[in-house]
CSV table of C-alpha atoms and ligand atoms in Angstrom, one decimal:
chain,number,residue,atom,x,y,z
A,1,UNK,CA,23.8,9.8,15.6
A,2,UNK,CA,21.5,8.5,18.2
A,3,UNK,CA,19.7,5.1,16.4
A,4,UNK,CA,15.6,5.4,16.8
A,5,UNK,CA,14.6,1.5,16.3
A,6,UNK,CA,10.8,1.5,15.2
A,7,UNK,CA,10.2,-0.3,18.6
A,8,UNK,CA,11.7,2.6,20.4
A,9,UNK,CA,10.0,5.3,17.7
A,10,UNK,CA,6.0,3.4,18.7
A,11,UNK,CA,6.8,3.7,22.6
A,12,UNK,CA,7.7,6.7,22.5
A,13,UNK,CA,5.0,8.0,20.1
A,14,UNK,CA,2.2,5.8,22.6
A,15,UNK,CA,3.9,8.1,25.6
A,16,UNK,CA,3.2,10.8,24.1
A,17,UNK,CA,-0.1,10.5,21.7
A,18,UNK,CA,-1.6,8.0,23.9
A,19,UNK,CA,-3.3,7.1,20.8
A,20,UNK,CA,-1.1,3.7,20.0
A,21,UNK,CA,-3.0,0.9,22.3
A,22,UNK,CA,0.0,-2.1,23.4
A,23,UNK,CA,-1.6,-5.1,20.7
A,24,UNK,CA,-1.1,-2.4,18.4
A,25,UNK,CA,2.6,-1.6,18.6
A,26,UNK,CA,2.8,-6.0,19.2
A,27,UNK,CA,1.2,-5.7,15.9
A,28,UNK,CA,3.3,-3.6,13.8
A,29,UNK,CA,6.1,-4.7,15.5
A,30,UNK,CA,5.3,-8.1,14.2
A,31,UNK,CA,4.2,-7.0,10.8
A,32,UNK,CA,8.1,-5.1,10.3
A,33,UNK,CA,9.4,-9.0,11.5
A,34,UNK,CA,7.8,-10.7,8.9
A,35,UNK,CA,9.0,-8.1,6.1
A,36,UNK,CA,12.5,-9.0,7.6
A,37,UNK,CA,11.9,-12.2,6.8
A,38,UNK,CA,10.7,-11.7,3.4
A,39,UNK,CA,13.6,-9.3,2.8
A,40,UNK,CA,15.9,-11.9,3.1
A,41,UNK,CA,14.1,-14.2,0.8
A,42,UNK,CA,13.9,-11.3,-1.5
A,43,UNK,CA,17.4,-10.6,-1.2
A,44,UNK,CA,18.5,-14.4,-1.9
A,45,UNK,CA,17.1,-14.1,-5.2
A,46,UNK,CA,18.0,-17.4,-7.4
A,47,UNK,CA,20.2,-18.8,-4.5
A,48,UNK,CA,17.1,-19.5,-2.2
A,49,UNK,CA,15.1,-20.8,-4.9
A,50,UNK,CA,12.5,-18.8,-3.8
A,51,UNK,CA,12.3,-16.9,-7.9
A,52,UNK,CA,9.0,-18.4,-10.6
A,53,UNK,CA,5.9,-19.3,-10.8
A,54,UNK,CA,3.9,-21.7,-7.9
A,55,UNK,CA,2.0,-23.3,-10.4
A,56,UNK,CA,-1.6,-22.1,-8.4
A,57,UNK,CA,-3.8,-18.6,-9.4
A,58,UNK,CA,-4.9,-16.1,-6.8
A,59,UNK,CA,-8.4,-14.9,-6.8
A,60,UNK,CA,-8.0,-12.5,-9.1
A,61,UNK,CA,-6.9,-15.1,-11.7
A,62,UNK,CA,-3.1,-13.9,-11.3
A,63,UNK,CA,-0.6,-16.2,-11.6
A,64,UNK,CA,1.2,-16.2,-8.1
A,65,UNK,CA,5.0,-16.3,-8.0
A,66,UNK,CA,6.7,-18.7,-5.6
A,67,UNK,CA,7.1,-15.3,-3.6
A,68,UNK,CA,4.2,-14.2,-3.3
A,69,UNK,CA,2.9,-17.7,-1.8
A,70,UNK,CA,6.2,-17.6,0.7
A,71,UNK,CA,5.5,-13.8,1.8
A,72,UNK,CA,1.3,-14.2,1.9
A,73,UNK,CA,2.8,-17.8,5.0
A,74,UNK,CA,5.4,-15.5,6.3
A,75,UNK,CA,2.6,-12.8,7.1
A,76,UNK,CA,0.1,-15.5,8.6
A,77,UNK,CA,2.8,-17.2,10.3
A,78,UNK,CA,4.3,-14.1,12.3
A,79,UNK,CA,1.0,-12.6,13.0
A,80,UNK,CA,-2.1,-15.4,13.8
A,81,UNK,CA,-0.1,-16.8,17.4
A,82,UNK,CA,0.6,-13.4,19.8
A,83,UNK,CA,-3.5,-12.4,20.6
A,84,UNK,CA,-3.5,-9.1,19.0
A,85,UNK,CA,-5.6,-9.9,15.6
A,86,UNK,CA,-9.3,-11.6,15.6
A,87,UNK,CA,-8.7,-12.1,11.3
A,88,UNK,CA,-6.8,-11.5,8.3
A,89,UNK,CA,-7.5,-11.2,4.8
A,90,UNK,CA,-4.4,-11.2,2.1
A,91,UNK,CA,-5.0,-9.8,-2.3
A,92,UNK,CA,-3.6,-13.9,-2.4
A,93,UNK,CA,-6.1,-16.2,-0.4
A,94,UNK,CA,-10.0,-16.0,-1.3
A,95,UNK,CA,-11.4,-15.6,2.0
A,96,UNK,CA,-10.4,-14.0,5.2
A,97,UNK,CA,-8.0,-16.0,7.1
A,98,UNK,CA,-9.8,-16.4,10.8
A,99,UNK,CA,-6.9,-16.6,14.2
A,100,UNK,CA,-6.9,-20.3,14.7
A,101,UNK,CA,-9.1,-21.4,18.3
A,102,UNK,CA,-6.2,-22.6,19.8
A,103,UNK,CA,-4.7,-19.3,19.7
A,104,UNK,CA,-6.7,-15.9,21.7
A,105,UNK,CA,-8.5,-13.6,19.5
A,106,UNK,CA,-7.6,-10.0,19.5
A,107,UNK,CA,-10.0,-6.9,18.6
A,108,UNK,CA,-7.9,-5.5,15.1
A,109,UNK,CA,-7.9,-7.2,11.6
A,110,UNK,CA,-5.1,-7.5,9.2
A,111,UNK,CA,-5.4,-6.9,5.7
A,112,UNK,CA,-2.2,-7.0,3.5
A,113,UNK,CA,-0.7,-7.7,-0.2
A,114,UNK,CA,2.0,-10.1,0.9
A,115,UNK,CA,4.4,-9.2,-2.1
A,116,UNK,CA,3.5,-6.6,-4.4
A,117,UNK,CA,4.7,-5.5,-8.0
A,118,UNK,CA,5.5,-9.5,-8.3
A,119,UNK,CA,6.1,-9.2,-12.0
A,120,UNK,CA,9.3,-7.3,-11.2
A,121,UNK,CA,10.8,-10.1,-9.0
A,122,UNK,CA,12.9,-12.5,-11.4
A,123,UNK,CA,14.3,-8.6,-13.3
A,124,UNK,CA,15.5,-7.6,-9.7
A,125,UNK,CA,13.4,-4.6,-9.5
A,126,UNK,CA,12.3,-2.7,-6.2
A,127,UNK,CA,9.2,-4.9,-4.9
A,128,UNK,CA,7.2,-4.4,-1.8
A,129,UNK,CA,4.7,-5.8,1.3
A,130,UNK,CA,1.8,-3.6,1.8
A,131,UNK,CA,-0.2,-3.6,4.9
A,132,UNK,CA,-3.6,-2.6,7.1
A,133,UNK,CA,-4.9,-2.6,10.2
A,134,UNK,CA,-8.4,-2.1,11.4
A,135,UNK,CA,-10.3,-2.1,14.0
A,136,UNK,CA,-13.3,-5.3,14.7
A,137,UNK,CA,-16.5,-3.9,14.2
A,138,UNK,CA,-17.9,-4.1,18.3
A,139,UNK,CA,-21.3,-6.0,16.9
A,140,UNK,CA,-21.4,-8.6,19.9
A,141,UNK,CA,-18.9,-7.9,22.1
A,142,UNK,CA,-15.8,-9.3,21.7
A,143,UNK,CA,-16.8,-13.3,22.2
A,144,UNK,CA,-18.6,-13.0,18.9
A,145,UNK,CA,-17.1,-14.5,15.7
A,146,UNK,CA,-15.1,-12.3,13.0
A,147,UNK,CA,-17.1,-12.6,9.3
A,148,UNK,CA,-15.9,-10.7,6.3
A,149,UNK,CA,-18.3,-8.1,6.6
A,150,UNK,CA,-16.5,-7.0,9.2
A,151,UNK,CA,-13.4,-5.5,6.7
A,152,UNK,CA,-15.7,-4.5,5.0
A,153,UNK,CA,-15.1,-0.5,6.5
A,154,UNK,CA,-13.7,2.7,4.6
A,155,UNK,CA,-10.6,3.4,4.6
A,156,UNK,CA,-11.3,6.3,6.8
A,157,UNK,CA,-11.3,3.7,9.3
A,158,UNK,CA,-8.1,2.5,9.0
A,159,UNK,CA,-6.1,2.8,13.0
A,160,UNK,CA,-2.5,2.0,10.8
A,161,UNK,CA,-1.3,1.9,7.4
A,162,UNK,CA,2.3,1.1,6.3
A,163,UNK,CA,4.4,-0.7,3.5
A,164,UNK,CA,8.1,-2.2,3.1
A,165,UNK,CA,9.9,-1.9,-0.3
A,166,UNK,CA,12.2,-4.2,-0.9
A,167,UNK,CA,14.5,-2.3,-2.8
A,168,UNK,CA,18.2,-1.4,-2.9
A,169,UNK,CA,17.5,-0.6,0.9
A,170,UNK,CA,14.9,-2.1,2.8
A,171,UNK,CA,12.6,0.5,3.9
A,172,UNK,CA,9.9,0.6,5.8
A,173,UNK,CA,7.2,3.5,5.9
A,174,UNK,CA,4.2,3.9,8.2
A,175,UNK,CA,1.5,5.7,9.5
A,176,UNK,CA,-1.1,5.5,12.5
A,177,UNK,CA,-2.8,8.9,11.4
A,178,UNK,CA,-0.3,11.2,13.0
A,179,UNK,CA,2.2,11.9,10.0
A,180,UNK,CA,4.4,8.9,8.5
A,181,UNK,CA,7.7,7.8,8.9
A,182,UNK,CA,10.2,5.9,7.8
A,183,UNK,CA,12.4,3.3,9.0
A,184,UNK,CA,15.2,1.9,7.1
A,185,UNK,CA,16.5,-1.9,7.6
A,186,UNK,CA,19.7,-2.0,9.5
A,187,UNK,CA,21.2,-5.5,8.1
A,188,UNK,CA,23.7,-5.6,10.4
A,189,UNK,CA,21.7,-4.7,13.4
A,190,UNK,CA,18.9,-6.8,11.6
A,191,UNK,CA,16.2,-3.7,12.8
A,192,UNK,CA,14.5,-1.3,11.8
A,193,UNK,CA,15.2,2.3,12.3
A,194,UNK,CA,13.8,5.9,12.3
A,195,UNK,CA,15.4,7.3,8.6
A,196,UNK,CA,13.2,10.0,8.6
A,197,UNK,CA,9.6,12.0,10.2
A,198,UNK,CA,7.1,13.5,9.5
A,199,UNK,CA,7.6,13.3,5.3
A,200,UNK,CA,5.6,16.2,3.4
A,201,UNK,CA,5.2,15.4,-0.4
A,202,UNK,CA,5.3,19.3,-2.0
A,203,UNK,CA,2.4,19.9,-3.8
A,204,UNK,CA,3.0,21.0,-7.1
A,205,UNK,CA,5.0,18.5,-9.2
A,206,UNK,CA,6.7,18.0,-12.7
A,207,UNK,CA,6.8,14.7,-12.8
A,208,UNK,CA,3.7,11.6,-13.6
A,209,UNK,CA,3.6,8.2,-13.1
A,210,UNK,CA,1.4,6.1,-15.8
A,211,UNK,CA,1.1,2.7,-18.1
A,212,UNK,CA,1.2,4.6,-21.0
A,213,UNK,CA,0.5,1.7,-23.4
A,214,UNK,CA,-2.8,1.5,-22.3
A,215,UNK,CA,-3.5,5.7,-23.6
A,216,UNK,CA,-5.9,4.1,-26.5
A,217,UNK,CA,-8.4,2.9,-23.5
A,218,UNK,CA,-8.3,5.6,-20.8
A,219,UNK,CA,-11.2,8.2,-20.4
A,220,UNK,CA,-10.8,11.9,-21.5
A,221,UNK,CA,-10.4,13.3,-18.3
A,222,UNK,CA,-7.2,11.5,-17.6
A,223,UNK,CA,-6.3,12.0,-21.7
A,224,UNK,CA,-6.7,15.6,-21.2
A,225,UNK,CA,-4.7,15.8,-18.2
A,226,UNK,CA,-1.5,13.6,-19.8
A,227,UNK,CA,-2.3,15.1,-22.9
A,228,UNK,CA,-1.5,18.5,-21.6
A,229,UNK,CA,2.0,17.2,-19.6
A,230,UNK,CA,3.1,16.1,-22.7
A,231,UNK,CA,2.6,19.7,-24.7
A,232,UNK,CA,5.0,20.6,-22.0
A,233,UNK,CA,6.2,24.5,-21.9
A,234,UNK,CA,4.3,25.6,-24.6
A,235,UNK,CA,1.1,23.6,-23.9
A,236,UNK,CA,-1.3,25.0,-21.2
A,237,UNK,CA,0.7,23.9,-17.9
A,238,UNK,CA,3.6,26.1,-19.4
A,239,UNK,CA,6.6,23.7,-17.9
A,240,UNK,CA,7.7,20.4,-19.5
A,241,UNK,CA,7.5,16.6,-17.4
A,242,UNK,CA,9.1,13.6,-16.4
A,243,UNK,CA,7.3,10.3,-16.6
A,244,UNK,CA,8.3,7.3,-14.6
A,245,UNK,CA,6.8,4.3,-14.4
A,246,UNK,CA,8.3,1.1,-12.1
A,247,UNK,CA,4.9,-0.9,-12.4
A,248,UNK,CA,5.7,-1.7,-8.3
A,249,UNK,CA,3.1,0.5,-7.1
A,250,UNK,CA,5.5,-0.2,-3.5
A,251,UNK,CA,8.3,1.3,-5.7
A,252,UNK,CA,5.8,4.5,-7.8
A,253,UNK,CA,4.7,5.6,-4.1
A,254,UNK,CA,7.5,5.6,-2.4
A,255,UNK,CA,9.1,7.5,-5.2
A,256,UNK,CA,6.4,10.6,-4.7
A,257,UNK,CA,6.8,10.7,-1.1
A,258,UNK,CA,10.6,11.2,-1.3
A,259,UNK,CA,10.1,14.1,-4.0
A,260,UNK,CA,6.9,14.5,-5.1
A,261,UNK,CA,4.7,13.3,-8.7
A,262,UNK,CA,1.4,12.1,-9.5
A,263,UNK,CA,0.3,8.0,-10.1
A,264,UNK,CA,-2.4,6.7,-12.0
A,265,UNK,CA,-3.9,3.9,-12.4
A,266,UNK,CA,-7.1,5.0,-14.2
A,267,UNK,CA,-10.8,3.0,-15.2
A,268,UNK,CA,-10.3,2.5,-18.7
A,269,UNK,CA,-12.0,0.9,-21.6
A,270,UNK,CA,-10.8,-3.1,-21.4
A,271,UNK,CA,-13.0,-3.9,-19.3
A,272,UNK,CA,-15.7,-1.2,-18.2
A,273,UNK,CA,-17.2,-3.2,-15.6
A,274,UNK,CA,-13.6,-3.6,-13.2
A,275,UNK,CA,-13.6,0.4,-11.5
A,276,UNK,CA,-9.8,-0.4,-12.2
A,277,UNK,CA,-6.6,-2.1,-11.9
A,278,UNK,CA,-5.8,-2.3,-8.1
A,279,UNK,CA,-7.2,-3.4,-4.9
A,280,UNK,CA,-9.2,-0.8,-2.6
A,281,UNK,CA,-8.4,-2.7,0.9
A,282,UNK,CA,-4.8,-4.2,-0.1
A,283,UNK,CA,-3.5,-1.5,-2.5
A,284,UNK,CA,-5.8,1.8,-2.3
A,285,UNK,CA,-6.8,2.3,0.7
A,286,UNK,CA,-3.4,1.7,2.3
A,287,UNK,CA,-1.4,3.9,0.4
A,288,UNK,CA,-4.4,6.5,-0.2
A,289,UNK,CA,-4.0,7.2,3.9
A,290,UNK,CA,-0.4,7.3,3.9
A,291,UNK,CA,-0.5,10.1,1.1
A,292,UNK,CA,-2.7,11.5,2.2
A,293,UNK,CA,-1.1,12.2,6.0
A,294,UNK,CA,1.9,13.3,4.5
A,295,UNK,CA,0.2,16.1,3.1
A,296,UNK,CA,-0.7,14.5,-0.8
A,297,UNK,CA,-4.4,13.7,-1.6
A,298,UNK,CA,-5.6,10.5,-3.4
A,299,UNK,CA,-8.8,9.8,-5.4
A,300,UNK,CA,-10.5,7.8,-7.8
A,301,UNK,CA,-11.0,10.5,-9.7
A,302,UNK,CA,-14.5,11.6,-8.5
A,303,UNK,CA,-14.3,10.2,-4.7
A,304,UNK,CA,-11.6,10.7,-2.1
A,305,UNK,CA,-10.3,6.8,-1.8
A,306,UNK,CA,-10.8,6.7,1.8
A,307,UNK,CA,-14.5,7.4,1.7
A,308,UNK,CA,-15.6,4.7,-0.7
A,309,UNK,CA,-17.4,1.9,1.9
A,310,UNK,CA,-16.0,-1.4,0.5
A,311,UNK,CA,-18.7,-3.8,-0.9
A,312,UNK,CA,-16.6,-7.0,-1.3
A,313,UNK,CA,-13.2,-7.8,0.0
A,314,UNK,CA,-11.2,-8.4,-3.3
A,315,UNK,CA,-13.1,-5.0,-4.9
A,316,UNK,CA,-10.9,-3.4,-6.9
A,317,UNK,CA,-10.7,0.5,-7.8
A,318,UNK,CA,-9.3,3.6,-9.9
A,319,UNK,CA,-6.6,5.4,-8.3
A,320,UNK,CA,-5.1,8.6,-8.4
A,321,UNK,CA,-2.2,10.3,-5.7
A,322,UNK,CA,0.0,12.2,-5.0
A,323,UNK,CA,1.0,15.4,-4.8
A,324,UNK,CA,-2.4,17.4,-3.9
A,325,UNK,CA,-2.6,20.5,-6.4
A,326,UNK,CA,-1.8,17.6,-9.8
A,327,UNK,CA,-4.8,15.5,-7.7
A,328,UNK,CA,-7.2,17.8,-7.4
A,329,UNK,CA,-6.8,19.4,-11.2
A,330,UNK,CA,-7.2,15.4,-12.4
A,331,UNK,CA,-10.3,15.1,-10.3
A,332,UNK,CA,-11.6,18.3,-11.0
A,333,UNK,CA,-11.7,17.3,-14.9
A,334,UNK,CA,-13.2,13.8,-14.0
A,335,UNK,CA,-16.2,16.3,-11.7
A,336,UNK,CA,-16.3,19.5,-14.1
B,401,LIG,P1,1.9,-7.4,-9.8
B,401,LIG,O1,1.5,-7.7,-8.4
B,401,LIG,O2,0.6,-8.4,-10.5
B,401,LIG,O3,3.0,-7.7,-10.8
B,401,LIG,O4,0.7,-6.0,-10.1
B,401,LIG,C1,1.3,-5.1,-9.6
B,401,LIG,C2,0.1,-4.1,-9.2
B,401,LIG,O5,-0.8,-3.4,-8.8
B,401,LIG,C3,0.7,-2.5,-9.4
B,401,LIG,O6,1.9,-2.9,-7.9
B,401,LIG,C4,1.3,-1.5,-10.4
B,401,LIG,O7,0.9,-0.2,-10.0
B,401,LIG,C5,0.8,-1.8,-11.8
B,401,LIG,O8,0.0,-3.4,-11.0
B,401,LIG,C6,1.3,-2.1,-12.5
B,401,LIG,O9,0.5,-3.0,-13.3
B,401,LIG,P2,1.0,-2.3,-14.9
B,401,LIG,O10,1.9,-3.6,-15.4
B,401,LIG,O11,-0.2,-2.6,-15.9
B,401,LIG,O12,1.2,-1.6,-15.2
C-alpha cells in the first residue's frame, strides 16, 4: 500500500482543486508538527512531569493543567515565525496573540483549544487539540494591524479546521472544505499518514452522547428528545438507543465520525445567562464544519452553528451535532 503523508495529501489537493494556497498548506503542516510534539508529551505521562495543575486559571476561570499550558506554548512557538499568520487566539489566553514584529505577518488567523478534555489527562483517557483557520479580513490592506474584531467571523468563513486526538492512536482529522480526511501518526516515521478519505457520518443513529447528570437542568426540547431515546423499542422512536459520554469533545466527535451518533451539550438552567458550556470559536465552529463536511449537521438548537455571528472571542454556545436526521429532529423540537 502506498503511504500518503499529510504533506503529499495537501500538495495533491492543491494541484487537483487549487484551493489550498501554499501559505495555508504550510500553516496546516506546522499545526500538525505542533500536535506531534503535544502527542509526545501526552504519551510521556507521569514520566514527563507534565501531569497536574499549573496553579493558574484561564480566562473562563477554569484551573489550568500543566499540559494545557504546555500545549498552548507549543502551538504558539511553532506558528509564530513561519510568516503565514497574522495572529492567534486560544481558549487558554485572554486576548489575541499578534505575531511579533520580528517575524513577517501573514494573512491567516489561527484559533485553537490546545488541550480539550483536560479532566481526562490524569486518567489516561483520550484528549485532543482542536483548531480553526480564518482569513484576516482585508479592511485596511496588508500593512494594517490585526485586532480581536478580525477574529469575529462566523464559522462559515473558516478556510481550514481540524483536530488531533491523542488516544490509543494519535489521529489528525482535517477539512479544507472538500470533505474530511483522517491521518494516523506513524510514530516510527514521525509522520501523519492518510488512513481515511471522504469520511461520511451515517444519517441515522442509535447512539447519543450527553452528560446525563445535568438532566434536571435541561430545557423541555432536550428532555423530550432524550426521554424518547430512553423509552427504546416501546417508545415513539421504536428502537433501543445506546449512550456514550467521554467528556472529551474530540473523543465524542471522533466516535461520531467513525460510526455515527449525536452529541449534545445544550444550554441549561444552571446558569441561564450562559448560552452553553462549549466555546463557539475553538470548539463548536471547527467541529461543526468537520461534521457538516462529513454529511452531518450542527446547530445550537435553533440555528446552524456556522451561521452564528460571534460577538466576542470566548463566546459560549449550545451544541447539538452529529447524524443529520437526529440533529434535525432535536432542532425541530426547539423550533416548532
Ligand atoms: P475540559 O477541557 O475543561 O475538560 O472541558 C472539556 C469539554 O469542554 C468538552 O471537551 C467536553 O465535551 C465537555 O467539556 C465535558 O463537560 P462535562 O464535564 O460537564 O461533562
